[in-house]
Amino acid sequence: FVVLDTVAQRLWLVRDPFGIKPLYFTRSASSFWFASEISALVDAGVTSRTIDPQGLYDFLHSARVDHRAESMVQGVNQLLPGQIASLDLDAGPSTALDVRTYWRPPTEREDRPFAEVVTDLGHHFRRSVQSHLRSDVAVGAALSGGIDSSAILCSMREELGPDAKIHAFSYLAEDPRYDEEQWIDMAAERAGAVVHKIRIQADQLREEASDLIRSQGEPFGSTSIFAQRCVFRSAHDAGVTVLLDGQGADELFGGYRGYLAGSFADLVRSGRLVKAAQLAAKVARRPDVSIGRRELARVAAKLLPGAAADALLKRAGLGPFPTWLDQTWFLNHGVSGLSTPSTLGLDDALVSAFASTSLPSLL
């Protein structure tokens, strides 16, 4: 939200702790503009369509987007999750913003009994669902069949009681390897929810690609965002305009495969070699996780000193400039590597994903 203090002549800009809602801004010598979408600033003619070289590199190299204060459009910045900023209007719009972070994810480790932590997590989770159910319109849920969205749906039933009508909206993949319909049906039956299912054909993506790109405003990591768009449209067509959506569980609890390298490296660094061997054996038995040359290089790089790690990653095709990137162009534009460095251990990786490199772009 934005507050204009007409007495103190100060403009306040605030973004929520997790980055659920965006807040972009740009400025000139005589004006300060803000909006919830980059396209509004471009359409107003207060910024150009010039690409930001660092943002372009981060996206092409590592699919990173929406992870830093600068946007993909040169001259357009964003307030980051958990930040508050103020602008002294008497000093003029070109004066520096006073930006502070009022919240960040806590990273201190606590030595507590596992059962106690589980109980606390359940309490906080139910409180979160309860608070997000506050609405004067119909409330539904996006249901993927995964643990997070299924837990949200069942908690909604507990909070709303047995008689409330709950609508769930789900995307079904055509490929049986990725079809989660059986899990969707199981969760919906348990929660007594009405399920609205959608399937998507390739020609739909072709027809809507331009609108999708325009509404996003910046590049996106995969076409899964189109499936979400269709799910939300299904909810809108059903008259449900508020959805509870499971985002952030993978970033909090290490649900993505990419966290395996950090976890393995942590075990080796701390001398827990038996645990490291057990983890490697479990991963090797999983049919959906392949351990190839690049994955091994990522693990080894986390255990080596800087120069050796860089050399290994370059040899594995994971260096700062793979052959398909024009190194000269980026170097000439002042780009030498990622704006946010790679993380070493699992804890760092989870905090980074939660605060910058994953969750904000999904939200």
Coordinates of C-alpha atoms in Angstrom, one line a residue:
F1 CA 0.0 0.0 0.0
V2 CA 1.0 3.7 -0.4
V3 CA 0.2 6.5 2.0
L4 CA 0.6 10.2 1.3
D5 CA 1.2 12.3 4.4
T6 CA 0.1 15.8 3.4
V7 CA 1.2 17.3 6.7
A8 CA 4.8 15.9 6.8
Q9 CA 5.0 16.0 3.0
R10 CA 6.2 12.4 2.8
L11 CA 5.1 9.5 0.6
W12 CA 5.2 6.0 2.2
L13 CA 5.4 2.8 0.2
V14 CA 5.0 -0.6 1.9
R15 CA 5.2 -4.1 0.5
D16 CA 3.9 -7.2 2.4
P17 CA 6.4 -9.6 4.0
F18 CA 6.3 -12.3 1.3
G19 CA 5.8 -10.3 -1.8
I20 CA 2.3 -11.4 -2.6
K21 CA 1.5 -8.1 -4.2
P22 CA 3.9 -6.2 -6.4
L23 CA 4.9 -2.5 -6.1
Y24 CA 6.9 -0.9 -9.0
F25 CA 8.2 2.6 -9.3
T26 CA 10.2 4.9 -11.5
R27 CA 11.2 8.5 -11.4
S28 CA 12.5 11.5 -13.4
A29 CA 13.8 14.9 -12.3
S30 CA 10.3 16.2 -11.8
S31 CA 8.1 13.2 -11.1
F32 CA 7.7 10.0 -9.1
W33 CA 5.5 7.2 -10.4
F34 CA 4.3 3.9 -8.9
A35 CA 2.1 1.1 -10.0
S36 CA 1.3 -2.6 -9.3
E37 CA 2.3 -3.5 -12.9
I38 CA 5.2 -2.5 -15.1
S39 CA 2.9 -2.1 -18.1
A40 CA 1.2 0.9 -16.4
L41 CA 4.5 2.8 -16.2
V42 CA 5.4 1.9 -19.8
D43 CA 1.9 2.9 -21.1
A44 CA 2.1 6.2 -19.2
G45 CA 5.2 7.0 -21.2
V46 CA 7.4 7.6 -18.1
T47 CA 9.8 4.8 -18.8
S48 CA 11.2 3.2 -22.0
R49 CA 11.1 -0.4 -23.0
T50 CA 14.8 -0.8 -22.7
I51 CA 15.9 -4.2 -21.3
D52 CA 18.1 -4.3 -18.2
P53 CA 21.3 -6.3 -19.2
Q54 CA 21.8 -7.8 -15.7
G55 CA 18.1 -8.9 -15.5
L56 CA 18.4 -10.4 -19.0
Y57 CA 21.5 -12.3 -18.0
D58 CA 20.1 -13.6 -14.7
F59 CA 17.0 -14.9 -16.6
L60 CA 18.8 -16.5 -19.5
H61 CA 21.6 -18.1 -17.3
S62 CA 19.6 -19.3 -14.3
A63 CA 15.9 -18.6 -15.0
R64 CA 15.9 -15.9 -12.2
V65 CA 13.3 -13.2 -12.4
D66 CA 11.7 -10.9 -9.8
H67 CA 14.6 -11.6 -7.4
R68 CA 16.1 -8.1 -7.0
A69 CA 15.2 -4.5 -6.6
E70 CA 15.7 -3.8 -10.3
S71 CA 13.2 -5.1 -12.8
M72 CA 13.7 -6.4 -16.3
V73 CA 12.9 -3.0 -17.6
Q74 CA 15.7 -0.4 -17.2
G75 CA 14.8 2.4 -14.9
V76 CA 11.9 0.5 -13.2
N77 CA 12.5 -0.7 -9.7
Q78 CA 10.4 -2.6 -7.2
L79 CA 10.0 -2.6 -3.5
L80 CA 11.2 -6.0 -2.3
P81 CA 9.2 -8.2 0.1
G82 CA 9.2 -7.0 3.6
Q83 CA 10.4 -3.5 2.8
I84 CA 9.1 0.0 3.6
A85 CA 10.3 3.2 1.8
S86 CA 9.6 6.9 2.2
L87 CA 10.1 9.8 -0.1
D88 CA 10.6 13.4 1.2
L89 CA 8.4 15.4 -1.2
D90 CA 9.8 18.8 -0.1
A91 CA 13.2 17.6 -1.3
G92 CA 11.8 16.7 -4.7
P93 CA 11.0 13.4 -6.5
S94 CA 14.6 12.8 -7.6
T95 CA 15.8 12.6 -4.0
A96 CA 16.9 9.2 -2.7
L97 CA 14.3 6.9 -1.3
D98 CA 14.8 5.9 2.4
V99 CA 14.3 2.1 2.2
R100 CA 14.3 -0.2 5.2
T101 CA 13.5 -3.9 5.7
Y102 CA 10.9 -4.4 8.4
W103 CA 10.7 -8.2 8.2
R104 CA 12.9 -11.0 6.9
P105 CA 12.6 -14.8 7.4
P106 CA 14.3 -15.8 10.7
T107 CA 17.4 -18.0 10.2
E108 CA 18.4 -18.8 13.7
R109 CA 18.5 -22.5 14.4
E110 CA 16.6 -23.7 17.5
D111 CA 17.4 -27.0 19.3
R112 CA 13.8 -28.2 20.1
P113 CA 12.1 -31.5 20.3
F114 CA 10.7 -32.6 16.9
A115 CA 7.2 -33.3 18.2
E116 CA 7.0 -29.8 19.7
V117 CA 8.0 -28.2 16.4
V118 CA 5.4 -30.2 14.5
T119 CA 2.7 -29.1 17.0
D120 CA 3.8 -25.4 16.6
L121 CA 3.8 -25.7 12.8
G122 CA 0.2 -27.1 12.8
H123 CA -0.9 -24.3 15.0
H124 CA 0.6 -21.6 12.8
F125 CA -0.6 -23.3 9.6
R126 CA -4.2 -23.3 10.9
R127 CA -4.0 -19.7 12.0
S128 CA -2.8 -18.7 8.5
V129 CA -5.6 -20.5 6.8
Q130 CA -8.1 -19.0 9.2
S131 CA -6.9 -15.4 8.6
H132 CA -6.9 -15.9 4.8
L133 CA -10.6 -17.0 5.0
R134 CA -11.6 -13.5 6.0
S135 CA -13.6 -12.3 3.0
D136 CA -17.0 -10.9 2.1
V137 CA -17.2 -12.9 -1.1
A138 CA -17.0 -16.6 -1.9
V139 CA -13.7 -18.3 -1.1
G140 CA -12.2 -21.3 -2.9
A141 CA -8.9 -23.1 -3.2
A142 CA -6.5 -24.0 -6.0
L143 CA -5.9 -27.8 -5.6
S144 CA -3.0 -29.5 -7.3
G145 CA -3.1 -32.8 -5.5
G146 CA 0.1 -32.0 -3.6
I147 CA 0.6 -31.9 0.1
D148 CA 0.4 -28.2 0.6
S149 CA -2.8 -27.5 -1.3
S150 CA -4.5 -30.6 0.0
A151 CA -3.7 -29.6 3.6
I152 CA -5.1 -26.1 2.9
L153 CA -8.3 -27.5 1.5
C154 CA -8.9 -29.8 4.5
S155 CA -8.1 -27.0 6.9
M156 CA -10.7 -24.8 5.2
R157 CA -13.3 -27.5 5.9
E158 CA -12.3 -27.6 9.6
E159 CA -12.6 -23.8 9.8
L160 CA -15.8 -23.3 7.8
G161 CA -17.7 -26.3 9.3
P162 CA -19.6 -29.2 7.6
D163 CA -22.2 -27.1 5.8
A164 CA -20.1 -24.6 3.9
K165 CA -19.8 -25.1 0.2
I166 CA -16.2 -25.1 -0.8
H167 CA -15.1 -25.0 -4.5
A168 CA -11.7 -26.3 -5.6
F169 CA -10.1 -25.7 -9.0
S170 CA -7.6 -28.1 -10.5
Y171 CA -5.5 -28.5 -13.6
L172 CA -5.2 -32.0 -15.1
A173 CA -2.1 -32.9 -17.2
E174 CA -2.6 -34.9 -20.4
D175 CA 0.6 -36.8 -19.8
P176 CA -0.2 -39.7 -17.4
R177 CA 3.3 -39.3 -15.8
Y178 CA 2.2 -35.9 -14.4
D179 CA -1.5 -36.5 -13.9
E180 CA -2.4 -36.0 -10.3
E181 CA -6.2 -36.5 -10.6
Q182 CA -6.3 -39.4 -8.2
W183 CA -4.7 -37.2 -5.5
I184 CA -7.0 -34.3 -6.3
D185 CA -10.1 -36.5 -6.0
M186 CA -8.8 -38.0 -2.7
A187 CA -8.3 -34.5 -1.1
A188 CA -11.6 -33.2 -2.5
E189 CA -13.5 -36.2 -1.2
R190 CA -11.9 -35.8 2.2
A191 CA -12.8 -32.1 2.4
G192 CA -16.2 -32.5 0.8
A193 CA -15.3 -29.9 -1.9
V194 CA -16.8 -29.3 -5.3
V195 CA -14.0 -29.8 -7.9
H196 CA -13.7 -27.8 -11.1
K197 CA -11.2 -29.6 -13.4
I198 CA -9.6 -28.1 -16.5
R199 CA -7.4 -29.6 -19.2
I200 CA -5.3 -27.5 -21.6
Q201 CA -4.5 -28.2 -25.3
A202 CA -1.3 -26.9 -27.0
D203 CA -3.3 -24.6 -29.3
Q204 CA -4.7 -22.7 -26.3
L205 CA -1.2 -21.7 -25.3
R206 CA -0.5 -20.6 -28.9
E207 CA -3.6 -18.5 -29.0
E208 CA -3.1 -16.9 -25.6
A209 CA 0.7 -16.5 -25.5
S210 CA 0.7 -12.8 -26.4
D211 CA -1.9 -12.0 -23.7
L212 CA -0.1 -14.1 -21.1
I213 CA 3.3 -12.3 -21.8
R214 CA 1.6 -8.9 -21.8
S215 CA -0.1 -9.6 -18.4
Q216 CA 3.0 -10.9 -16.8
G217 CA 5.1 -7.9 -17.7
E218 CA 8.4 -9.8 -17.3
P219 CA 9.7 -13.2 -18.5
F220 CA 8.6 -16.3 -16.6
G221 CA 10.3 -19.6 -15.8
S222 CA 8.0 -22.1 -17.4
T223 CA 4.6 -22.6 -19.0
S224 CA 3.2 -23.8 -15.7
I225 CA 2.2 -20.2 -15.2
F226 CA -0.3 -20.6 -18.1
A227 CA -1.9 -23.6 -16.3
Q228 CA -2.3 -21.3 -13.3
R229 CA -3.8 -18.6 -15.5
C230 CA -6.4 -21.1 -16.7
V231 CA -7.2 -22.3 -13.2
F232 CA -7.8 -18.8 -12.0
R233 CA -10.0 -18.1 -15.0
S234 CA -12.0 -21.2 -14.1
A235 CA -12.5 -19.8 -10.6
H236 CA -13.5 -16.4 -12.0
D237 CA -16.1 -18.0 -14.3
A238 CA -17.5 -19.9 -11.3
G239 CA -17.9 -16.6 -9.4
V240 CA -15.1 -17.4 -6.9
T241 CA -12.8 -14.4 -6.7
V242 CA -10.7 -15.3 -3.6
L243 CA -8.5 -18.4 -3.7
L244 CA -6.3 -19.9 -1.1
D245 CA -3.2 -21.2 -3.0
G246 CA -0.4 -23.4 -1.8
Q247 CA 2.8 -21.6 -2.5
G248 CA 6.0 -21.6 -0.4
A249 CA 6.0 -25.1 1.0
D250 CA 8.8 -26.3 -1.3
E251 CA 10.9 -23.2 -0.4
L252 CA 10.3 -23.8 3.4
F253 CA 10.7 -27.5 3.5
G254 CA 13.2 -28.3 0.7
G255 CA 10.8 -29.8 -1.8
Y256 CA 12.7 -29.1 -4.9
R257 CA 15.4 -31.4 -6.3
G258 CA 17.9 -28.6 -6.5
Y259 CA 18.2 -28.6 -2.7
L260 CA 19.8 -32.0 -2.8
A261 CA 23.2 -30.6 -3.6
G262 CA 23.2 -28.2 -0.7
S263 CA 22.0 -30.9 1.7
F264 CA 24.7 -33.4 0.6
A265 CA 27.4 -30.7 0.9
D266 CA 26.2 -29.8 4.4
L267 CA 26.5 -33.4 5.5
V268 CA 30.0 -33.8 4.1
R269 CA 31.2 -30.5 5.5
S270 CA 30.0 -31.4 9.0
G271 CA 31.7 -34.8 8.9
R272 CA 28.4 -36.8 8.7
L273 CA 29.7 -39.0 5.9
V274 CA 27.5 -42.0 6.7
K275 CA 24.4 -39.7 6.4
A276 CA 25.8 -38.3 3.2
A277 CA 26.2 -41.8 1.8
Q278 CA 22.7 -42.8 2.8
L279 CA 21.3 -39.7 1.1
A280 CA 23.2 -40.5 -2.1
A281 CA 21.9 -44.1 -2.0
K282 CA 18.3 -42.9 -1.6
V283 CA 18.6 -40.4 -4.4
A284 CA 20.1 -43.1 -6.7
R285 CA 17.1 -45.3 -6.1
R286 CA 14.6 -42.7 -7.1
P287 CA 13.4 -43.1 -10.7
D288 CA 12.5 -39.4 -11.0
V289 CA 15.9 -38.0 -10.0
S290 CA 18.8 -38.5 -12.4
I291 CA 22.4 -37.9 -11.1
G292 CA 24.4 -36.8 -14.1
R293 CA 27.7 -34.9 -14.7
R294 CA 26.2 -31.5 -14.0
E295 CA 24.5 -32.6 -10.7
L296 CA 27.7 -34.1 -9.5
A297 CA 29.6 -30.9 -10.5
R298 CA 27.1 -28.7 -8.5
V299 CA 27.7 -30.9 -5.4
A300 CA 31.5 -30.9 -5.7
A301 CA 31.6 -27.1 -6.4
K302 CA 29.9 -26.5 -3.0
L303 CA 32.8 -28.4 -1.3
L304 CA 35.7 -26.7 -3.2
P305 CA 37.4 -23.3 -2.7
G306 CA 36.2 -20.5 -5.0
A307 CA 38.7 -20.8 -7.9
A308 CA 38.5 -24.6 -8.1
A309 CA 34.7 -24.5 -7.9
D310 CA 34.5 -22.0 -10.7
A311 CA 36.8 -24.1 -12.9
L312 CA 34.8 -27.3 -12.3
L313 CA 31.5 -25.6 -13.0
K314 CA 32.9 -24.1 -16.3
R315 CA 34.1 -27.5 -17.4
A316 CA 30.7 -28.9 -16.7
G317 CA 29.0 -26.2 -18.8
L318 CA 27.7 -24.4 -15.7
G319 CA 30.1 -21.4 -15.7
P320 CA 29.1 -17.8 -15.9
F321 CA 29.1 -17.8 -19.7
P322 CA 28.0 -21.1 -21.4
T323 CA 28.8 -21.2 -25.1
W324 CA 25.2 -20.2 -26.1
L325 CA 25.5 -16.8 -24.3
D326 CA 27.3 -13.9 -26.0
Q327 CA 30.0 -13.2 -23.4
T328 CA 31.3 -10.1 -25.2
W329 CA 27.8 -8.4 -25.3
F330 CA 27.2 -8.9 -21.6
L331 CA 30.7 -7.9 -20.5
N332 CA 30.4 -4.7 -22.6
H333 CA 27.1 -4.0 -20.8
G334 CA 28.8 -4.4 -17.4
V335 CA 27.5 -7.9 -16.6
S336 CA 30.1 -10.4 -15.3
G337 CA 27.9 -12.9 -13.5
L338 CA 24.7 -13.5 -11.5
S339 CA 23.4 -10.5 -9.4
T340 CA 22.6 -12.9 -6.5
P341 CA 25.4 -15.5 -5.9
S342 CA 24.8 -19.2 -5.7
T343 CA 24.2 -20.5 -2.2
L344 CA 26.4 -23.0 -0.4
G345 CA 24.4 -25.0 2.2
L346 CA 20.7 -26.1 2.5
D347 CA 19.7 -23.4 5.0
D348 CA 21.1 -20.6 2.7
A349 CA 19.4 -22.1 -0.3
L350 CA 16.0 -22.3 1.5
V351 CA 16.2 -18.7 2.7
S352 CA 17.3 -17.5 -0.7
A353 CA 14.5 -19.3 -2.5
F354 CA 12.0 -18.1 0.0
A355 CA 13.0 -14.5 0.0
S356 CA 14.3 -13.8 -3.5
T357 CA 15.0 -16.5 -6.1
S358 CA 11.8 -18.6 -6.2
L359 CA 8.8 -17.7 -4.1
P360 CA 8.4 -14.0 -5.1
S361 CA 8.2 -14.8 -8.8
L362 CA 5.7 -17.6 -8.1
L363 CA 3.5 -15.3 -6.0

